[in-house]
mmCIF file of C-alpha atoms and ligand atoms in Angstrom:
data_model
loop_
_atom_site.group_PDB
_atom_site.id
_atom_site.type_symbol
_atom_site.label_atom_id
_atom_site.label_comp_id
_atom_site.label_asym_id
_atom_site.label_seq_id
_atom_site.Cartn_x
_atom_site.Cartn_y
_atom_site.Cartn_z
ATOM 1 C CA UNK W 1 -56.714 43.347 259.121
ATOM 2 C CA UNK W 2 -54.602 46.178 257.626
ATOM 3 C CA UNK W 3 -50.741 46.582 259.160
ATOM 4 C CA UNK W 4 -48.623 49.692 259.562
ATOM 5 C CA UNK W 5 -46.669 50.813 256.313
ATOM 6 C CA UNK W 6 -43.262 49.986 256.851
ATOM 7 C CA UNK W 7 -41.621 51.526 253.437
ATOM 8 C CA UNK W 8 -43.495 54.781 253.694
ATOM 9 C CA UNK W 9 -44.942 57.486 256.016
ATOM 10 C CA UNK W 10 -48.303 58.462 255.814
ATOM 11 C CA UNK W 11 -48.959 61.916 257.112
ATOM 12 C CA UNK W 12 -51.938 64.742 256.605
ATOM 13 C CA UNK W 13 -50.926 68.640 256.320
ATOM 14 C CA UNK W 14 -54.350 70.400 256.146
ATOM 15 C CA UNK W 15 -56.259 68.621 253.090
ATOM 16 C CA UNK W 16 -52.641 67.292 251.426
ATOM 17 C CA UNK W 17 -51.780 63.466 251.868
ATOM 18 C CA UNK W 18 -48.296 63.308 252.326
ATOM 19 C CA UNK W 19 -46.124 59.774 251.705
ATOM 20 C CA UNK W 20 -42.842 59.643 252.030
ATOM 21 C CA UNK W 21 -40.506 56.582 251.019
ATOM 22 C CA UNK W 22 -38.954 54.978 254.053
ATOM 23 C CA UNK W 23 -36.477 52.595 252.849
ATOM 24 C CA UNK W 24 -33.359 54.684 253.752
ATOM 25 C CA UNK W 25 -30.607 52.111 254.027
ATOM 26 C CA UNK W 26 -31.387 51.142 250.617
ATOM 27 C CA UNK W 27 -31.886 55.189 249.381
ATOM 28 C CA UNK W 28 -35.394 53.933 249.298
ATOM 29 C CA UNK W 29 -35.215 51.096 246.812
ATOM 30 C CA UNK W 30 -38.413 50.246 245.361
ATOM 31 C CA UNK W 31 -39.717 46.556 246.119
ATOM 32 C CA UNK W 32 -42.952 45.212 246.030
ATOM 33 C CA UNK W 33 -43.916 45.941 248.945
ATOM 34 C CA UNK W 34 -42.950 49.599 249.289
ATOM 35 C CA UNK W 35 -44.973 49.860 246.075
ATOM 36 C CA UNK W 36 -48.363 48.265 247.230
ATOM 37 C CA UNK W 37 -47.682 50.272 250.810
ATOM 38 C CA UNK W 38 -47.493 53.585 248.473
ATOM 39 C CA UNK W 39 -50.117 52.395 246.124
ATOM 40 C CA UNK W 40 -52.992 51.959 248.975
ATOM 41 C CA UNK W 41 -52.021 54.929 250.775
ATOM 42 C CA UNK W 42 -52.426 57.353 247.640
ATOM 43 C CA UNK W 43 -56.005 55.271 246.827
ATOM 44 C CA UNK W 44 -56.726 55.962 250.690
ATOM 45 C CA UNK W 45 -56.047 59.686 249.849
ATOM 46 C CA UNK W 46 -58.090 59.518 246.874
ATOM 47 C CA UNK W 47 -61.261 58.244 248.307
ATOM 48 C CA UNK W 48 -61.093 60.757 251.393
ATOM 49 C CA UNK W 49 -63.264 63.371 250.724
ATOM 50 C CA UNK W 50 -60.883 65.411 252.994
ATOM 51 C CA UNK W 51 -58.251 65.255 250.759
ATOM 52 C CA UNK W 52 -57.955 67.527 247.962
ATOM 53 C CA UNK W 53 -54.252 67.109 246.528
ATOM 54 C CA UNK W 54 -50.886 64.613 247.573
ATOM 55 C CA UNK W 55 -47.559 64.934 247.607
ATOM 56 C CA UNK W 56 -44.849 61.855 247.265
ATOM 57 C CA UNK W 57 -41.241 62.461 248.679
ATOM 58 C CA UNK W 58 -38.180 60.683 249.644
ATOM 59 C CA UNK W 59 -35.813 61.497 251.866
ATOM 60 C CA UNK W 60 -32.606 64.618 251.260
ATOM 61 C CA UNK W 61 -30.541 61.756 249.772
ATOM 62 C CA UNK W 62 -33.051 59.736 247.702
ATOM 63 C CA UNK W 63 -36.108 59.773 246.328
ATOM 64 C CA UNK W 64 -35.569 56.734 245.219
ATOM 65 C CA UNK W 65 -32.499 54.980 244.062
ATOM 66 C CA UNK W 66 -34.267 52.773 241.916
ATOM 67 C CA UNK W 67 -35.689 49.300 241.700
ATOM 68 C CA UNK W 68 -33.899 46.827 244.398
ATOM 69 C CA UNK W 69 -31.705 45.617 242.657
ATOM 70 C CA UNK W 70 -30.587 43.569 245.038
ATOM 71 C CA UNK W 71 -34.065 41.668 245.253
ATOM 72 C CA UNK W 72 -34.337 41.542 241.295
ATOM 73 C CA UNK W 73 -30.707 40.073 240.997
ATOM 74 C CA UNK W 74 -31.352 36.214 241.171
ATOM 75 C CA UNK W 75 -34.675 36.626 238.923
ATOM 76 C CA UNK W 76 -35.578 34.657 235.682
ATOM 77 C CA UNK W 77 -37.360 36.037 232.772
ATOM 78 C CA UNK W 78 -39.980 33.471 233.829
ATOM 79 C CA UNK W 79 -40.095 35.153 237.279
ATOM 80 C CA UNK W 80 -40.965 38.382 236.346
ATOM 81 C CA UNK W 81 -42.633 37.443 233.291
ATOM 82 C CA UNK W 82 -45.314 34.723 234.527
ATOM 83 C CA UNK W 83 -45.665 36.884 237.996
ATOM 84 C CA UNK W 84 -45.670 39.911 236.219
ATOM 85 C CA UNK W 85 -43.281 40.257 238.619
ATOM 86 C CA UNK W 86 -41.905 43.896 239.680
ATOM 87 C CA UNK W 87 -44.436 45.302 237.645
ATOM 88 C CA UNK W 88 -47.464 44.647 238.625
ATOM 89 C CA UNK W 89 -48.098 47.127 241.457
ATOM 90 C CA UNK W 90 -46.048 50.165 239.781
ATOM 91 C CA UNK W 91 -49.256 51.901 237.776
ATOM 92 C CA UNK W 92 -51.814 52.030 240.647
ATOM 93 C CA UNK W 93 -50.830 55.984 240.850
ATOM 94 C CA UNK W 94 -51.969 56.099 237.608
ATOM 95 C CA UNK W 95 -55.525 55.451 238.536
ATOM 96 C CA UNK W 96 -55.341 58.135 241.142
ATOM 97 C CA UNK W 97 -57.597 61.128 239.669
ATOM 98 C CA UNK W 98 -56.401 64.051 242.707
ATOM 99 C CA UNK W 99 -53.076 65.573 241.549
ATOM 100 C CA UNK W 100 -50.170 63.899 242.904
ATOM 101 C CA UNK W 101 -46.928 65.810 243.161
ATOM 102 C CA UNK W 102 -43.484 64.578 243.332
ATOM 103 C CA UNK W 103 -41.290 66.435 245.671
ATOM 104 C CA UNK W 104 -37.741 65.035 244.814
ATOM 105 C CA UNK W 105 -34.278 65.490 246.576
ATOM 106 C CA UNK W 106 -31.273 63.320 246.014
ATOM 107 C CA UNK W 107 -31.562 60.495 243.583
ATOM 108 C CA UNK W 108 -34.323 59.779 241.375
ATOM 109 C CA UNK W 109 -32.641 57.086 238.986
ATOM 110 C CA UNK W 110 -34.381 54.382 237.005
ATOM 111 C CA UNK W 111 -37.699 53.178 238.704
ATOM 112 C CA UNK W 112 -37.081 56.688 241.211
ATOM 113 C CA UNK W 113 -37.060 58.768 238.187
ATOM 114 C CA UNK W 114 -39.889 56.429 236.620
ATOM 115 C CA UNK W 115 -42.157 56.906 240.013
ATOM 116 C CA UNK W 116 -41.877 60.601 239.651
ATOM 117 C CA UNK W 117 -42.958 61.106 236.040
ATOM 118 C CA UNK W 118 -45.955 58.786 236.942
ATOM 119 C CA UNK W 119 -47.013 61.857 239.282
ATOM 120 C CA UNK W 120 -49.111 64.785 237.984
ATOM 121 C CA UNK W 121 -46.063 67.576 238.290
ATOM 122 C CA UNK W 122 -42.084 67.272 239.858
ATOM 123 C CA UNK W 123 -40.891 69.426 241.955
ATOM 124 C CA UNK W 124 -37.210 69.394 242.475
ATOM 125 C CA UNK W 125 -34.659 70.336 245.181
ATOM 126 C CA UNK W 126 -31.307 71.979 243.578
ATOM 127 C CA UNK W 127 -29.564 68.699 244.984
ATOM 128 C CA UNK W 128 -32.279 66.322 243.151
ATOM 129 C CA UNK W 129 -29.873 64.098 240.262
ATOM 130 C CA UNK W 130 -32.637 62.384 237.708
ATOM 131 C CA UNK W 131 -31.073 59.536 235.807
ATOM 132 C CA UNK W 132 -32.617 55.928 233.808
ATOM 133 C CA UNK W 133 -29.078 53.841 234.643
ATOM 134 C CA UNK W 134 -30.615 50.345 233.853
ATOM 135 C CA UNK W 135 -28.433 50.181 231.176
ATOM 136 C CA UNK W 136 -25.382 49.931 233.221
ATOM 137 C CA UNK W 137 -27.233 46.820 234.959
ATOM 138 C CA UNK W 138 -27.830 44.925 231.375
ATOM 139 C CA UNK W 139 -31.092 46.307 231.448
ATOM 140 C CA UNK W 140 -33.402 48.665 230.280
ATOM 141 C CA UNK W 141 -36.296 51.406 232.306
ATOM 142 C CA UNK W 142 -39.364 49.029 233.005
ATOM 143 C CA UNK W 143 -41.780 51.305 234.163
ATOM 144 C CA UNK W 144 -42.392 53.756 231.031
ATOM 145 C CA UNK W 145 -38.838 55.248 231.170
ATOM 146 C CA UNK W 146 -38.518 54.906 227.597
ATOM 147 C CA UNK W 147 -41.651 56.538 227.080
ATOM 148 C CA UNK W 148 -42.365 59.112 229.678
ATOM 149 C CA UNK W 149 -38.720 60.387 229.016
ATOM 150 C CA UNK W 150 -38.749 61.293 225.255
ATOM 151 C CA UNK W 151 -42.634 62.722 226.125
ATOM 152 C CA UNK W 152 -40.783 65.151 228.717
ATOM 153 C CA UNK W 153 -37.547 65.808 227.505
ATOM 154 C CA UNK W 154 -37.540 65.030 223.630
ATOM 155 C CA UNK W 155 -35.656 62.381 221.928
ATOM 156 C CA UNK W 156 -32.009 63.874 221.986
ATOM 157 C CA UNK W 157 -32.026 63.897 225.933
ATOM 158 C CA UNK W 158 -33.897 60.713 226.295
ATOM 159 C CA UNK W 159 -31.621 58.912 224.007
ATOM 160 C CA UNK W 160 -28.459 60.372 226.036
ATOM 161 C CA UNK W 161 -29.883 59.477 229.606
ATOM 162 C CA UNK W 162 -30.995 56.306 228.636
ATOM 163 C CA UNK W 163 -27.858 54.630 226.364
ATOM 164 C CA UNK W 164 -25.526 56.768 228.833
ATOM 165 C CA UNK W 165 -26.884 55.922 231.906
ATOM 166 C CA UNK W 166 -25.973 59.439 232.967
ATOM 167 C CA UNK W 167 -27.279 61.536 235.252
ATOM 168 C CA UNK W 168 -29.098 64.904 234.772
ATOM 169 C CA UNK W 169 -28.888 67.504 237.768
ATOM 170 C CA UNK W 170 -31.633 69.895 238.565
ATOM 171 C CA UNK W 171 -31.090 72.721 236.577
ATOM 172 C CA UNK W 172 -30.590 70.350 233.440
ATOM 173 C CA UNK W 173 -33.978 68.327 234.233
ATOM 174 C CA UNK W 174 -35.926 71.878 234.661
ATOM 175 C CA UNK W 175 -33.923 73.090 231.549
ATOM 176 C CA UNK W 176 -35.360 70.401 229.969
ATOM 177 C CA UNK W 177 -38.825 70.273 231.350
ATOM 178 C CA UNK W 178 -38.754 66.879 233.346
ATOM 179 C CA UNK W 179 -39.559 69.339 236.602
ATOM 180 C CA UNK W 180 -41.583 72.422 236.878
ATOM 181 C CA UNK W 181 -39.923 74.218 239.560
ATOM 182 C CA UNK W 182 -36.038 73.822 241.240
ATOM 183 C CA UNK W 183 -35.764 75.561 244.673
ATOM 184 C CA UNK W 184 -33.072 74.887 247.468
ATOM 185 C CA UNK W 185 -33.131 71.857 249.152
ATOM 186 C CA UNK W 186 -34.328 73.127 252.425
ATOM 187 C CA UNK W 187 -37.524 74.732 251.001
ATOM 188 C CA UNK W 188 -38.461 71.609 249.390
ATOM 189 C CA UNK W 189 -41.423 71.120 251.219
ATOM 190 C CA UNK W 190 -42.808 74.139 251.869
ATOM 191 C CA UNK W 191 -43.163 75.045 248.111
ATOM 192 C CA UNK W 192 -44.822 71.385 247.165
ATOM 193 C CA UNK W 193 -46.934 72.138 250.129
ATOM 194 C CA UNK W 194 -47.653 75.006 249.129
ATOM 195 C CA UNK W 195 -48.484 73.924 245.449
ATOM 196 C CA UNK W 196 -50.749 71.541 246.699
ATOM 197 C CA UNK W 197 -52.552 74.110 249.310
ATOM 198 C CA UNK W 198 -53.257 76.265 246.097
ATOM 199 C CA UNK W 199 -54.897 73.453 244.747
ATOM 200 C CA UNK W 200 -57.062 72.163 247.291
ATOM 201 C CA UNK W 201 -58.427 75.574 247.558
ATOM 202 C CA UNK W 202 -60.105 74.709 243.838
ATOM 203 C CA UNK W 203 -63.027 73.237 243.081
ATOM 204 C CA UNK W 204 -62.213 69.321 242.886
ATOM 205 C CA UNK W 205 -64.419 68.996 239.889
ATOM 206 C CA UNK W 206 -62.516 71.311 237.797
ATOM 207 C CA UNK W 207 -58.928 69.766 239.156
ATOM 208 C CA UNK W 208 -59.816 66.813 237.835
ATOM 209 C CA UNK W 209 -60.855 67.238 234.664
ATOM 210 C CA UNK W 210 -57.617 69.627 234.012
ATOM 211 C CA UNK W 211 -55.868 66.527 234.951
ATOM 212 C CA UNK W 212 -57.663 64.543 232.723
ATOM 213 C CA UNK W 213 -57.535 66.554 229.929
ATOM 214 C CA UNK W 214 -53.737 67.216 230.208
ATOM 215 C CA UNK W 215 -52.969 63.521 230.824
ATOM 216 C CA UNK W 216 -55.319 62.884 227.428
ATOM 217 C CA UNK W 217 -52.653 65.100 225.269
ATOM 218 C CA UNK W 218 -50.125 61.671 226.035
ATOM 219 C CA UNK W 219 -52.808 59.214 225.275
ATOM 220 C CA UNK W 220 -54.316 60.736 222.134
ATOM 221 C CA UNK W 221 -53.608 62.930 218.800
ATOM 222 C CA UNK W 222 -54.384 66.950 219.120
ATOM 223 C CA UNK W 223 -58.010 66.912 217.375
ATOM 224 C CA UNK W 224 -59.134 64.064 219.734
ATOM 225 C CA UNK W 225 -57.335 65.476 222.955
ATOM 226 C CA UNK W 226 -58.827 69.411 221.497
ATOM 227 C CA UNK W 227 -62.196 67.407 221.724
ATOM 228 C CA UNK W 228 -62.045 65.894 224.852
ATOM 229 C CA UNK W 229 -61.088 68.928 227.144
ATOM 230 C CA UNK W 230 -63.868 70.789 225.375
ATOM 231 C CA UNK W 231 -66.273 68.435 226.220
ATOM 232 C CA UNK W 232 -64.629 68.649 230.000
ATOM 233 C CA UNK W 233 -65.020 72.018 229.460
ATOM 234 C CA UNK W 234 -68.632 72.208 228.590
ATOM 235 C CA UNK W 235 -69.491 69.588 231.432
ATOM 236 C CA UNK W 236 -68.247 71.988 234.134
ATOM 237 C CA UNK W 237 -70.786 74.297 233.030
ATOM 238 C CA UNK W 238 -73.279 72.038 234.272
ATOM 239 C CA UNK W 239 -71.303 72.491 238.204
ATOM 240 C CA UNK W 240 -72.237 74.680 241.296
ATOM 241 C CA UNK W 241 -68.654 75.335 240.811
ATOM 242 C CA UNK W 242 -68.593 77.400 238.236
ATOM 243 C CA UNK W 243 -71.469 79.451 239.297
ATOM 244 C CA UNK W 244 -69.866 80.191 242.380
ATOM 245 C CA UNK W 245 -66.067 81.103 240.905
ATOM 246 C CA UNK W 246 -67.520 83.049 237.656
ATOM 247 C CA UNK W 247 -69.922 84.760 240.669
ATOM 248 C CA UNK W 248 -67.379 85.112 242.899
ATOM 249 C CA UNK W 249 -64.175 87.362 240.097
ATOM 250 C CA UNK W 250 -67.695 89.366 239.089
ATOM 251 C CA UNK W 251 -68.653 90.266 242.858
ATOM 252 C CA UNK W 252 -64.741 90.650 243.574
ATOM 253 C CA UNK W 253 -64.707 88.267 246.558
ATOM 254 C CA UNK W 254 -63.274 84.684 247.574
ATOM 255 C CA UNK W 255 -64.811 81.843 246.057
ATOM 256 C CA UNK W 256 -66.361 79.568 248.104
ATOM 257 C CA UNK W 257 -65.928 76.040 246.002
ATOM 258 C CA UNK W 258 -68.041 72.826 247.726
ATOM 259 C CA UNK W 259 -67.074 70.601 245.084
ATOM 260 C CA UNK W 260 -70.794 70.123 243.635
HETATM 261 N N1 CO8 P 301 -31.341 48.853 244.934
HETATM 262 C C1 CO8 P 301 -30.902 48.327 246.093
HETATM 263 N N2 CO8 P 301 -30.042 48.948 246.920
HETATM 264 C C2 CO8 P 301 -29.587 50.156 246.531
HETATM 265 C C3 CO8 P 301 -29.996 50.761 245.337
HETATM 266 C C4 CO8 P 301 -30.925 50.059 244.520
HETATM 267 N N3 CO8 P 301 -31.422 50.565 243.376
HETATM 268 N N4 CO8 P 301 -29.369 51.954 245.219
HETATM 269 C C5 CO8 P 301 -28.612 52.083 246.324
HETATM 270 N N5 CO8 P 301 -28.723 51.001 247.114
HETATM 271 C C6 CO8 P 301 -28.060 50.736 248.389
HETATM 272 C C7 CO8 P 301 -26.589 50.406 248.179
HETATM 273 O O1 CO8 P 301 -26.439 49.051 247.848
HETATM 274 C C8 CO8 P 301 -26.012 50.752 249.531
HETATM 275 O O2 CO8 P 301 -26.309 49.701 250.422
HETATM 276 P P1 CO8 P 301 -25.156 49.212 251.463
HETATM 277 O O3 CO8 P 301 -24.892 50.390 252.357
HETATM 278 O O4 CO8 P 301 -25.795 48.056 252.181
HETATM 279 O O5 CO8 P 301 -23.963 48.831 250.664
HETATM 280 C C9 CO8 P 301 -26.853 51.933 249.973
HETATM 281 O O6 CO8 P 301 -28.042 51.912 249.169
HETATM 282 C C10 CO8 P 301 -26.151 53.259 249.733
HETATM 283 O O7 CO8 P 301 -25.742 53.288 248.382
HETATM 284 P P2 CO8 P 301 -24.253 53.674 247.932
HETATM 285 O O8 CO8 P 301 -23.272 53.280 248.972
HETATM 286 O O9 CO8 P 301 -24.024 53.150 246.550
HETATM 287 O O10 CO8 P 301 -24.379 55.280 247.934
HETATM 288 P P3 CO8 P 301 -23.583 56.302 247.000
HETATM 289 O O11 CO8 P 301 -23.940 57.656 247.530
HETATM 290 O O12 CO8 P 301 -22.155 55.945 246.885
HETATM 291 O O13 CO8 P 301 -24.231 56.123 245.537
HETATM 292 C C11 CO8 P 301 -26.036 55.882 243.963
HETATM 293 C C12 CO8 P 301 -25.578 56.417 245.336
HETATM 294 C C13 CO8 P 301 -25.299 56.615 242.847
HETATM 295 C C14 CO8 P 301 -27.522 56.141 243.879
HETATM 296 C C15 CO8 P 301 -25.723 54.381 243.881
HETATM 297 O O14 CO8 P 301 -26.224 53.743 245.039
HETATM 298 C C16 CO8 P 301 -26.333 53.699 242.688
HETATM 299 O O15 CO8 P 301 -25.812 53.800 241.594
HETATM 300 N N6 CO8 P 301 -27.466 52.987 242.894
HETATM 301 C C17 CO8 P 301 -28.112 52.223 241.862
HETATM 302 C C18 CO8 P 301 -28.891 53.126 240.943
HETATM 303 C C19 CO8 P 301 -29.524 52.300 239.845
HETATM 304 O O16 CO8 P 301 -28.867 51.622 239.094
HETATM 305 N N7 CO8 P 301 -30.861 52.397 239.753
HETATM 306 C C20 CO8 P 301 -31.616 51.673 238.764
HETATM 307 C C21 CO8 P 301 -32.058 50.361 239.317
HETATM 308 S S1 CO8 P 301 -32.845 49.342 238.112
HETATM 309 C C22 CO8 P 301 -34.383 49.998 238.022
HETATM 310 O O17 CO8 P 301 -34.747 50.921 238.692
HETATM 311 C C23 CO8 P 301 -35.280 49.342 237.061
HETATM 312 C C24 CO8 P 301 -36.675 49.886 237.210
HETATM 313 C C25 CO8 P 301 -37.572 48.945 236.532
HETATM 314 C C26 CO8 P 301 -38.980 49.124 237.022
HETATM 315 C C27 CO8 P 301 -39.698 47.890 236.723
HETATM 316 C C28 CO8 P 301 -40.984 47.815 237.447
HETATM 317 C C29 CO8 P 301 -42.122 48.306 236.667
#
């Protein structure tokens, strides 16, 4: 029998699956099990056919503050290497295929900041402070950090944040293209809401495959990625989809998309 979440909220807004991180004593702290709570609620959004797009949020302070350090403190390299310990539930949002956006206010550092380049897009609140400080803890980022970073932000900025441990405010990070939009803190929501509205109103077979094919320009070199999303591209041809949108500009109405 399935319990309540208790490190997250759960909510629906029209066809958007909202979770928000619920840990704020700890600025929402990421432990295990605030990570498999988060993990089957975006799967549960993923497989509801009523669902077309999610959003993941913290609260004004945090996003998230990190990994607990606190629960990590006392661990052994055979702890978390044996166990896989810590990481083994932090990639099951990457085998969600909707979009996921992360709407972020307050603190995103280490794991936080980690979480939110694991979603599709970042939306930030002018207050939001992005930051990979596991170097000040005699560590290093453990969830792609190292990677996702210099992929966002190049080399010179990932370098700094990293050996630094600094922090980058919200006009840096969308200076720097970490985050696609910066608004004020208390229209946070309504723009990733609205975002995500935009998007449900597409076809879900096209939505996909543009996330596919942009997540395949990470995982592959420019003649393979070119390849893929024109193969994507092709196979939405073969979609009801299509018919209907290409119908729809030509007869200057609304498209009517039933994701078939
Ligand atoms: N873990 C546990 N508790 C935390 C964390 C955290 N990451 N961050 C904050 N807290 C707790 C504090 O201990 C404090 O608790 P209490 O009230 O009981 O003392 C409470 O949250 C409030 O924090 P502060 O009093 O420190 O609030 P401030 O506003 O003064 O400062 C900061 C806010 C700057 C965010 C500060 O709390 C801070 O520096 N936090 C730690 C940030 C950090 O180092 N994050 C990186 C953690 S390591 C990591 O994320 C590795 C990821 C690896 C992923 C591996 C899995 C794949």
């Amino acid at each position: 029998m399935s319990t309540a979440p208790e490190c997250i909220t759960v909510r629906t807004e029209g066809r958007v699956g909202i979770v928000t991180l619920n840990r704020p004593k700890q600025l929402n702290a990421l432990n295990n099990q605030l990570m498999d709570e988060l993990g089957a609620a975006l799967k549960a959004f993923d497989a509801d056919e009523n669902i077309g797009c999610m959003i993941v949020t913290g609260s004004e302070k945090a996003f998230a503050a990190g990994a607990d350090i606190g629960a990590m403190a006392t661990y052994t390299f055979a702890d978390v290497y044996k166990g896989d310990y810590i990481t083994r539930n932090w990639e099951t949002i990457r085998s969600v295929r909707k979009p996921v956006i992360a709407a972020v206010s307050g603190f995103a550092l280490g794991g936080g900041c980690e979480l939110a380049m694991m979603c599709d897009f970042i939306i930030a609140a002018d207050n939001a402070k992005f930051g990979q400080p596991e170097i000040k803890l005699g560590i290093i980022p453990g969830a792609g950090g190292t990677q996702r970073l210099p992929r966002a932000v190049g080399k010179s900025k990932a370098m700094d944040l990293a050996l630094t441990g600094r922090m980058m405010d919200a006009t840096e990070a969308e200076r720097a293209g970490l985050v696609s939009r910066v608004v004020p803190l208390d229209k946070l929501m309504d723009e990733a809401l609205g975002a995500a509205l935009i998007i449900c109103d597409f076809s879900q077979l096209a939505v996909m495959a543009a996330k596919e094919s942009v997540n395949r320009a990470f995982e592959s070199g420019l003649s393979d990625g070119v390849m893929f999303e024109r193969r994507m591209f092709h196979a939405l041809f073969a979609t009801q989809d299509q018919k209907e949108g290409m119908a729809a500009f030509v007869e200057k109405r609304k498209p009517d998309f039933r994701n078939v």
